[in-house]
Amino acid sequence: MAEHRQLNIYLLRHGECEGGEIIRGRSDVALSDEGKAQMWRSWRAISSALEQLPKAPESLVLLSSPAQRCQAFAAELKADMPDYFPAPLQQHDWLWELDFGDWDGMKVASVYQQHSEAAEAFWRDPVANTPPGGESLPAFRSRVLDGWQTMVQRWLAREVSSSEGSGSSASADAALILTHSGVIRLLLAEILLPGQIPPAAVFNALELPYAAWVRITLYASRDASGDASGESDQEWQCFSKLHWPQ
């Protein structure tokens, strides 16, 4: 007999940041006041969407990139709604944005002025052209997808308590993840083109504005037959459905 689960995962990009038009990547900058307002507006929209689910969750797992433009809002959200986010806030390195190396922290205009050939090549074909000193797109993809798959299997196994060991936990059937546009684009690409390195259009043609959010529904199943204890050691097999970005 097969066992079935369904997860609803909301991905939320950070809002507008301080510092103007710079390449952020690993540069750790704070949200602007407008960025915070954008995040709260998006959270209210996500809350309304959660209420429309056939079975609205009573609580959510909350994850964040370690970048302060993500985790500061996540911490504020958890403090504001502790009953809705009962488990400790989880921060994971796999949720960081692409490392842009030497370009990190530079103004976009300066990158094009000082590194015009390399910048044009990267935006034209990011798979084949890595920013100097930065993270290649295949390495970025492996980091993000390895983290995503590990996370999903843990949730399906209901292993959602904090690694710090507070003993608190939450339902693993719904989650909110605060992260970056590059991470979200990679996950969308994996749903639309599973197992393939994403084409340049995924990064250049898909608009993901500040505080954009998207829902991914995972339909998971596995053989429920287990050992003498009744536990199955088989990995869950997942099918994903994308609800287009808001």
mmCIF file of N, CA, C and O in Angstrom, residues 21-23 102-103 105-116 119:
data_model
loop_
_atom_site.group_PDB
_atom_site.id
_atom_site.type_symbol
_atom_site.label_atom_id
_atom_site.label_comp_id
_atom_site.label_asym_id
_atom_site.label_seq_id
_atom_site.Cartn_x
_atom_site.Cartn_y
_atom_site.Cartn_z
ATOM 1 N N GLU A 21 21.439 50.428 -6.361
ATOM 2 C CA GLU A 21 21.532 49.398 -7.396
ATOM 3 C C GLU A 21 22.928 48.763 -7.391
ATOM 4 O O GLU A 21 23.802 49.131 -8.163
ATOM 5 N N ILE A 22 23.115 47.840 -6.458
ATOM 6 C CA ILE A 22 24.377 47.113 -6.381
ATOM 7 C C ILE A 22 24.124 45.628 -6.608
ATOM 8 O O ILE A 22 22.979 45.153 -6.515
ATOM 9 N N ILE A 23 25.203 44.911 -6.911
ATOM 10 C CA ILE A 23 25.108 43.455 -7.012
ATOM 11 C C ILE A 23 25.312 42.904 -5.608
ATOM 12 O O ILE A 23 26.394 43.022 -5.028
ATOM 13 N N ASP A 102 34.153 38.874 -7.308
ATOM 14 C CA ASP A 102 34.716 40.224 -7.354
ATOM 15 C C ASP A 102 33.661 41.298 -7.584
ATOM 16 O O ASP A 102 33.907 42.479 -7.290
ATOM 17 N N TRP A 103 32.509 40.922 -8.117
ATOM 18 C CA TRP A 103 31.465 41.907 -8.398
ATOM 19 C C TRP A 103 30.580 42.186 -7.187
ATOM 20 O O TRP A 103 29.827 43.166 -7.189
ATOM 21 N N GLY A 105 28.864 43.553 -4.180
ATOM 22 C CA GLY A 105 28.899 44.856 -3.540
ATOM 23 C C GLY A 105 29.141 46.017 -4.476
ATOM 24 O O GLY A 105 29.016 47.182 -4.066
ATOM 25 N N MET A 106 29.481 45.736 -5.727
ATOM 26 C CA MET A 106 29.722 46.810 -6.696
ATOM 27 C C MET A 106 28.404 47.335 -7.258
ATOM 28 O O MET A 106 27.423 46.595 -7.363
ATOM 29 N N LYS A 107 28.398 48.602 -7.624
ATOM 30 C CA LYS A 107 27.242 49.147 -8.323
ATOM 31 C C LYS A 107 27.131 48.468 -9.693
ATOM 32 O O LYS A 107 28.144 48.187 -10.340
ATOM 33 N N VAL A 108 25.895 48.202 -10.107
ATOM 34 C CA VAL A 108 25.676 47.521 -11.392
ATOM 35 C C VAL A 108 26.334 48.306 -12.523
ATOM 36 O O VAL A 108 27.006 47.727 -13.392
ATOM 37 N N ALA A 109 26.186 49.630 -12.501
ATOM 38 C CA ALA A 109 26.773 50.459 -13.558
ATOM 39 C C ALA A 109 28.291 50.327 -13.581
ATOM 40 O O ALA A 109 28.911 50.292 -14.656
ATOM 41 N N SER A 110 28.910 50.233 -12.411
ATOM 42 C CA SER A 110 30.368 50.108 -12.341
ATOM 43 C C SER A 110 30.845 48.772 -12.896
ATOM 44 O O SER A 110 31.897 48.691 -13.538
ATOM 45 N N VAL A 111 30.065 47.713 -12.650
ATOM 46 C CA VAL A 111 30.428 46.400 -13.193
ATOM 47 C C VAL A 111 30.460 46.469 -14.715
ATOM 48 O O VAL A 111 31.398 45.972 -15.362
ATOM 49 N N TYR A 112 29.454 47.112 -15.295
ATOM 50 C CA TYR A 112 29.404 47.209 -16.757
ATOM 51 C C TYR A 112 30.485 48.130 -17.309
ATOM 52 O O TYR A 112 30.976 47.929 -18.417
ATOM 53 N N GLN A 113 30.869 49.130 -16.529
ATOM 54 C CA GLN A 113 31.933 50.026 -16.977
ATOM 55 C C GLN A 113 33.301 49.364 -16.892
ATOM 56 O O GLN A 113 34.134 49.485 -17.803
ATOM 57 N N GLN A 114 33.556 48.638 -15.805
ATOM 58 C CA GLN A 114 34.881 48.091 -15.549
ATOM 59 C C GLN A 114 35.073 46.671 -16.084
ATOM 60 O O GLN A 114 36.207 46.241 -16.306
ATOM 61 N N HIS A 115 33.976 45.945 -16.247
ATOM 62 C CA HIS A 115 34.070 44.538 -16.676
ATOM 63 C C HIS A 115 33.034 44.270 -17.771
ATOM 64 O O HIS A 115 32.296 43.288 -17.703
ATOM 65 N N SER A 116 32.972 45.145 -18.747
ATOM 66 C CA SER A 116 31.885 45.098 -19.720
ATOM 67 C C SER A 116 31.805 43.762 -20.451
ATOM 68 O O SER A 116 30.718 43.187 -20.599
ATOM 69 N N ALA A 119 30.742 40.974 -17.999
ATOM 70 C CA ALA A 119 29.362 41.169 -17.561
ATOM 71 C C ALA A 119 28.377 40.799 -18.664
ATOM 72 O O ALA A 119 27.368 40.113 -18.419
#
